[in-house]
Coordinates of C-alpha atoms in Angstrom, one line a residue:
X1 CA 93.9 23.0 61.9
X2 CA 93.6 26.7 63.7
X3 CA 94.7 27.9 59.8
X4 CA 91.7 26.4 58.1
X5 CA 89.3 27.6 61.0
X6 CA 90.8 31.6 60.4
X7 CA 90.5 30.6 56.7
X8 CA 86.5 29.4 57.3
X9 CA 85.4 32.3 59.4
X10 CA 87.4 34.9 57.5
X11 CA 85.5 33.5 54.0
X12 CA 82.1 33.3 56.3
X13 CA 82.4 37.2 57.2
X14 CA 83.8 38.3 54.2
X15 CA 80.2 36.6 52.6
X16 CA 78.3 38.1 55.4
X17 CA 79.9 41.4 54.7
X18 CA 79.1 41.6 51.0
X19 CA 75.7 40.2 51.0
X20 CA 73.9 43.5 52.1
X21 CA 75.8 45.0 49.3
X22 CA 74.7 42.8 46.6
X23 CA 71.4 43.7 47.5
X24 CA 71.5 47.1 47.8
X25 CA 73.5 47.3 44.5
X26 CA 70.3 45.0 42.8
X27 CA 67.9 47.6 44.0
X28 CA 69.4 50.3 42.9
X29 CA 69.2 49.5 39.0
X30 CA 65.6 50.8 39.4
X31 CA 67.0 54.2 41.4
X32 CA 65.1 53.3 44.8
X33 CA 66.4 51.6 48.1
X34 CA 63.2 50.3 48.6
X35 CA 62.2 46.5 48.2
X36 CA 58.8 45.5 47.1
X37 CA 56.4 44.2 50.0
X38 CA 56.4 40.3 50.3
X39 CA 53.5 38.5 52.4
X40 CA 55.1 35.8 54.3
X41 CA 52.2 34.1 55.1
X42 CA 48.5 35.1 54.0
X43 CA 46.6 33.2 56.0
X44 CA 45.4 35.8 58.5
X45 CA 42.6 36.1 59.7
X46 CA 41.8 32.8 59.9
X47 CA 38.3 32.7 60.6
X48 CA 35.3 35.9 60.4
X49 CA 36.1 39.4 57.9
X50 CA 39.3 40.7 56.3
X51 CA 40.1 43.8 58.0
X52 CA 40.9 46.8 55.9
X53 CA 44.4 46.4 57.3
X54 CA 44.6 43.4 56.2
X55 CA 43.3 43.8 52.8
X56 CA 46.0 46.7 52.1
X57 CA 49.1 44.3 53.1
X58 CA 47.6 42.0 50.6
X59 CA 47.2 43.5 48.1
X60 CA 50.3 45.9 48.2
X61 CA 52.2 42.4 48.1
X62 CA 50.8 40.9 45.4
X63 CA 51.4 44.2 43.1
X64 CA 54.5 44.5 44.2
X65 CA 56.4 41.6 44.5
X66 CA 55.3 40.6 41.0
X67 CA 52.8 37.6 41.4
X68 CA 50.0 39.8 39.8
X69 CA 52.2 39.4 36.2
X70 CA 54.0 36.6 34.2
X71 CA 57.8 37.6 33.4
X72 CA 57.9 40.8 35.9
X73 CA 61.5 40.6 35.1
X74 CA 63.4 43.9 34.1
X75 CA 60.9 46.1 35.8
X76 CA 59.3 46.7 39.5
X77 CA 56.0 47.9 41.0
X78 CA 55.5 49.6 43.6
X79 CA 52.2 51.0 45.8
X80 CA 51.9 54.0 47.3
X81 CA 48.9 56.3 49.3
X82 CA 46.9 53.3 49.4
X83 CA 43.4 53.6 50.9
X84 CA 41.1 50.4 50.8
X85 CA 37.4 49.8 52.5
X86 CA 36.5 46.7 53.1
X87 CA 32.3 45.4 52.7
X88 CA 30.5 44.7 56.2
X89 CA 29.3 41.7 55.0
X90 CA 30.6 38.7 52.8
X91 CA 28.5 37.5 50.0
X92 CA 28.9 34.0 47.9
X93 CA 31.5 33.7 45.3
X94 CA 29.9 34.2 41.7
X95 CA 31.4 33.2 37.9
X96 CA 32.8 36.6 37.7
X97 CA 34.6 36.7 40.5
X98 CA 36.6 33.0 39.5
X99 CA 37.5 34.7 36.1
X100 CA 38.9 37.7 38.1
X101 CA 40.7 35.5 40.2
X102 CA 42.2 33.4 37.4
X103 CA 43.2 36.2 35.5
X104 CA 45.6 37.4 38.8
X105 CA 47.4 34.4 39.2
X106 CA 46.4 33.8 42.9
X107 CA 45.3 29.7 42.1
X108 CA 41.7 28.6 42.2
X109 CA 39.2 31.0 44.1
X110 CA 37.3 28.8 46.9
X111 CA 33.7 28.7 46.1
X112 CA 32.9 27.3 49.5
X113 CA 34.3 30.6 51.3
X114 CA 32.9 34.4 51.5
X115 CA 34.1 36.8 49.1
X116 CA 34.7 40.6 50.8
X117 CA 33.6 43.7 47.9
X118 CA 36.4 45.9 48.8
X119 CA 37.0 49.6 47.2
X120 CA 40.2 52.0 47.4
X121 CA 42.2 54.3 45.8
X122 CA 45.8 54.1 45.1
X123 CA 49.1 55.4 43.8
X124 CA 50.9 53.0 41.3
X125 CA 54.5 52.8 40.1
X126 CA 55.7 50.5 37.3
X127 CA 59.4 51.0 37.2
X128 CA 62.3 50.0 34.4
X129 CA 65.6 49.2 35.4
X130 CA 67.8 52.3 35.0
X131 CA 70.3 52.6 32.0
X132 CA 72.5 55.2 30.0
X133 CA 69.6 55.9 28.1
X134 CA 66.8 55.9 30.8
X135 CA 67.7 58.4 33.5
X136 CA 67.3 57.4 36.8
X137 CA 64.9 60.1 37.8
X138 CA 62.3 59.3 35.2
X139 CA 62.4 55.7 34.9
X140 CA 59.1 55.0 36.3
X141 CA 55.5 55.3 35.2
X142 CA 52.7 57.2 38.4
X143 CA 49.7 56.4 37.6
X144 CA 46.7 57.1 40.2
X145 CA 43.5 54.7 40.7
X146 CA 41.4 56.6 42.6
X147 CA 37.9 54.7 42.2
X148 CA 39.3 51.0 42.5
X149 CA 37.2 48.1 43.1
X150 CA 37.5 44.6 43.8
X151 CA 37.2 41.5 46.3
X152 CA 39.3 39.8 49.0
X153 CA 39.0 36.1 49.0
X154 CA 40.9 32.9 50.0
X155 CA 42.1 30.0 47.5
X156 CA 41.8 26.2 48.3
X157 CA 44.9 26.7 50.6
X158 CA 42.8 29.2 52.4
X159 CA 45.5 31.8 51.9
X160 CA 43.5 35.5 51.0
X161 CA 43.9 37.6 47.9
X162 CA 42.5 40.9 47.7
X163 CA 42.2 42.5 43.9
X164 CA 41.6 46.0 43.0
X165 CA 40.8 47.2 39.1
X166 CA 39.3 50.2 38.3
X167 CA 39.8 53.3 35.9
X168 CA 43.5 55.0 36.5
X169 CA 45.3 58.0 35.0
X170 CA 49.3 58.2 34.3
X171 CA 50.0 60.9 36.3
X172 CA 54.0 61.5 35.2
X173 CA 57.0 59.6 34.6
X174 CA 59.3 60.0 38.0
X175 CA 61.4 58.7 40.0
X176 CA 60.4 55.4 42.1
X177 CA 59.2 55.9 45.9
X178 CA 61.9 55.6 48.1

Protein backbone atom coordinates (compact mmCIF):
# COMPACT_ATOMS: atom_id res chain seq x y z
CA UNK A 1 0.00 0.00 0.00
CA UNK A 2 2.81 2.72 1.16
CA UNK A 3 4.54 1.45 -2.40
CA UNK A 4 1.77 2.55 -4.61
CA UNK A 5 1.36 5.90 -2.63
CA UNK A 6 5.49 6.65 -3.36
CA UNK A 7 4.69 5.36 -6.80
CA UNK A 8 1.44 8.07 -7.12
CA UNK A 9 3.19 11.04 -5.75
CA UNK A 10 6.49 10.31 -7.41
CA UNK A 11 4.47 10.16 -11.09
CA UNK A 12 2.37 13.43 -9.65
CA UNK A 13 5.76 15.42 -9.19
CA UNK A 14 7.54 14.04 -11.86
CA UNK A 15 4.20 15.57 -14.14
CA UNK A 16 4.28 18.70 -12.07
CA UNK A 17 7.97 18.93 -12.76
CA UNK A 18 7.88 18.69 -16.50
CA UNK A 19 4.80 20.70 -17.25
CA UNK A 20 6.51 24.19 -17.06
CA UNK A 21 8.95 22.63 -19.43
CA UNK A 22 6.60 21.55 -22.01
CA UNK A 23 5.50 24.93 -22.16
CA UNK A 24 8.40 26.79 -22.23
CA UNK A 25 9.75 24.41 -24.91
CA UNK A 26 6.16 25.24 -27.04
CA UNK A 27 7.06 28.83 -26.88
CA UNK A 28 10.12 28.81 -27.93
CA UNK A 29 9.53 27.42 -31.58
CA UNK A 30 8.57 31.07 -32.27
CA UNK A 31 12.15 32.34 -30.45
CA UNK A 32 10.28 34.35 -27.52
CA UNK A 33 9.36 33.33 -23.83
CA UNK A 34 6.56 35.39 -24.00
CA UNK A 35 2.84 33.98 -24.14
CA UNK A 36 0.14 35.88 -25.96
CA UNK A 37 -2.31 37.90 -23.56
CA UNK A 38 -5.66 35.95 -22.79
CA UNK A 39 -8.77 37.89 -21.36
CA UNK A 40 -10.24 35.71 -18.72
CA UNK A 41 -13.26 37.36 -18.54
CA UNK A 42 -14.41 40.46 -20.61
CA UNK A 43 -17.11 41.55 -18.93
CA UNK A 44 -15.61 44.61 -17.23
CA UNK A 45 -16.95 47.38 -16.83
CA UNK A 46 -20.21 46.33 -16.35
CA UNK A 47 -22.19 49.27 -16.64
CA UNK A 48 -21.18 53.29 -17.91
CA UNK A 49 -17.75 53.82 -20.59
CA UNK A 50 -14.84 51.52 -21.46
CA UNK A 51 -11.88 52.96 -19.97
CA UNK A 52 -8.85 53.33 -22.23
CA UNK A 53 -7.24 50.74 -19.88
CA UNK A 54 -9.67 48.65 -20.56
CA UNK A 55 -9.88 48.96 -24.15
CA UNK A 56 -5.96 48.17 -24.54
CA UNK A 57 -6.39 44.67 -22.46
CA UNK A 58 -9.01 43.97 -25.04
CA UNK A 59 -7.86 44.34 -27.63
CA UNK A 60 -4.16 43.22 -27.12
CA UNK A 61 -6.10 39.82 -26.26
CA UNK A 62 -8.04 39.34 -29.05
CA UNK A 63 -4.82 40.00 -31.53
CA UNK A 64 -2.88 37.94 -29.68
CA UNK A 65 -4.35 35.00 -28.51
CA UNK A 66 -5.64 34.32 -32.04
CA UNK A 67 -9.53 34.84 -31.93
CA UNK A 68 -9.14 37.79 -34.42
CA UNK A 69 -8.19 34.85 -37.33
CA UNK A 70 -9.42 31.39 -38.39
CA UNK A 71 -6.54 28.63 -38.37
CA UNK A 72 -3.87 30.97 -36.32
CA UNK A 73 -2.07 27.72 -36.17
CA UNK A 74 1.80 27.70 -37.02
CA UNK A 75 2.26 31.32 -36.30
CA UNK A 76 1.73 34.05 -33.22
CA UNK A 77 0.83 37.65 -32.80
CA UNK A 78 1.92 39.74 -30.62
CA UNK A 79 1.19 43.72 -29.52
CA UNK A 80 3.50 45.92 -28.56
CA UNK A 81 3.68 50.18 -27.68
CA UNK A 82 0.11 50.13 -27.70
CA UNK A 83 -1.60 53.56 -27.24
CA UNK A 84 -5.52 53.72 -27.47
CA UNK A 85 -8.08 56.75 -26.70
CA UNK A 86 -11.25 56.00 -26.03
CA UNK A 87 -14.58 58.57 -27.25
CA UNK A 88 -16.23 60.62 -24.29
CA UNK A 89 -19.41 59.60 -25.35
CA UNK A 90 -21.06 56.38 -26.80
CA UNK A 91 -23.19 56.63 -29.87
CA UNK A 92 -25.78 53.92 -31.33
CA UNK A 93 -24.55 50.92 -33.14
CA UNK A 94 -24.86 51.46 -37.02
CA UNK A 95 -24.80 48.65 -40.22
CA UNK A 96 -21.09 49.25 -40.46
CA UNK A 97 -20.18 48.62 -37.27
CA UNK A 98 -22.16 44.77 -37.30
CA UNK A 99 -20.07 44.07 -40.51
CA UNK A 100 -16.90 45.04 -38.63
CA UNK A 101 -17.85 43.13 -35.88
CA UNK A 102 -18.69 40.00 -37.90
CA UNK A 103 -15.70 40.11 -39.80
CA UNK A 104 -13.52 39.76 -36.27
CA UNK A 105 -15.09 36.83 -34.97
CA UNK A 106 -16.23 38.35 -31.63
CA UNK A 107 -20.24 36.87 -32.18
CA UNK A 108 -23.16 39.13 -32.87
CA UNK A 109 -22.59 42.94 -31.94
CA UNK A 110 -25.60 44.12 -29.50
CA UNK A 111 -27.53 46.75 -31.12
CA UNK A 112 -29.27 47.56 -27.88
CA UNK A 113 -25.81 48.67 -26.20
CA UNK A 114 -23.41 51.87 -26.88
CA UNK A 115 -20.66 51.58 -29.24
CA UNK A 116 -17.19 53.55 -27.93
CA UNK A 117 -15.14 55.22 -31.34
CA UNK A 118 -11.75 54.47 -30.02
CA UNK A 119 -8.24 55.50 -31.88
CA UNK A 120 -4.57 54.26 -31.21
CA UNK A 121 -1.47 53.49 -32.54
CA UNK A 122 0.35 50.32 -32.20
CA UNK A 123 3.27 47.93 -32.74
CA UNK A 124 2.33 44.56 -34.44
CA UNK A 125 4.13 41.25 -34.63
CA UNK A 126 2.99 38.28 -36.76
CA UNK A 127 5.43 35.54 -35.97
CA UNK A 128 6.29 31.94 -37.80
CA UNK A 129 7.36 29.14 -35.88
CA UNK A 130 11.20 28.93 -36.10
CA UNK A 131 12.93 26.23 -38.36
CA UNK A 132 16.42 25.29 -40.06
CA UNK A 133 15.43 27.43 -42.68
CA UNK A 134 13.86 30.47 -40.81
CA UNK A 135 16.26 31.80 -38.35
CA UNK A 136 15.13 32.56 -35.16
CA UNK A 137 16.03 36.15 -35.11
CA UNK A 138 14.08 37.05 -38.22
CA UNK A 139 11.13 35.00 -38.01
CA UNK A 140 8.61 37.67 -37.42
CA UNK A 141 7.03 40.37 -39.40
CA UNK A 142 6.93 44.47 -37.32
CA UNK A 143 4.63 46.26 -38.69
CA UNK A 144 3.52 49.83 -37.05
CA UNK A 145 -0.23 51.20 -37.12
CA UNK A 146 0.15 54.39 -36.10
CA UNK A 147 -3.30 56.08 -37.13
CA UNK A 148 -5.72 53.10 -35.98
CA UNK A 149 -9.33 53.37 -35.53
CA UNK A 150 -12.11 51.50 -34.43
CA UNK A 151 -14.94 50.75 -31.68
CA UNK A 152 -15.33 48.91 -28.33
CA UNK A 153 -18.61 47.24 -28.01
CA UNK A 154 -20.26 44.30 -26.09
CA UNK A 155 -21.97 41.05 -27.88
CA UNK A 156 -25.30 39.55 -26.73
CA UNK A 157 -23.29 37.92 -23.77
CA UNK A 158 -22.38 41.45 -22.91
CA UNK A 159 -18.72 40.59 -23.00
CA UNK A 160 -16.66 43.86 -24.85
CA UNK A 161 -14.55 43.79 -27.91
CA UNK A 162 -12.56 46.63 -28.93
CA UNK A 163 -11.31 46.65 -32.86
CA UNK A 164 -8.65 48.71 -34.33
CA UNK A 165 -8.00 48.92 -38.41
CA UNK A 166 -6.21 51.52 -39.89
CA UNK A 167 -3.23 52.06 -42.48
CA UNK A 168 0.14 50.21 -41.18
CA UNK A 169 3.70 49.91 -42.49
CA UNK A 170 6.09 46.67 -42.24
CA UNK A 171 8.70 48.07 -40.45
CA UNK A 172 11.35 44.94 -40.57
CA UNK A 173 11.47 41.27 -40.18
CA UNK A 174 12.90 40.61 -36.38
CA UNK A 175 12.91 38.83 -33.69
CA UNK A 176 9.52 38.44 -31.56
CA UNK A 177 9.11 40.78 -28.32
CA UNK A 178 10.31 39.10 -25.44
Amino acid sequence: MNLKLIFRVAGLTLFALSTPTMLAAQDLRYGTSRVPQSCPSRSEPKTGAITARQAEKYFTCHIENGEAFDGNMGSMSFVTDLKIEVARKARRATIGDVSRAANSRSLALDMDRPVYDIRGSYNYYFCGRTTAAVEEKRNCILSNSPKSQGICFQNSFKDWFCLLTGPSKEISRTAPPQ
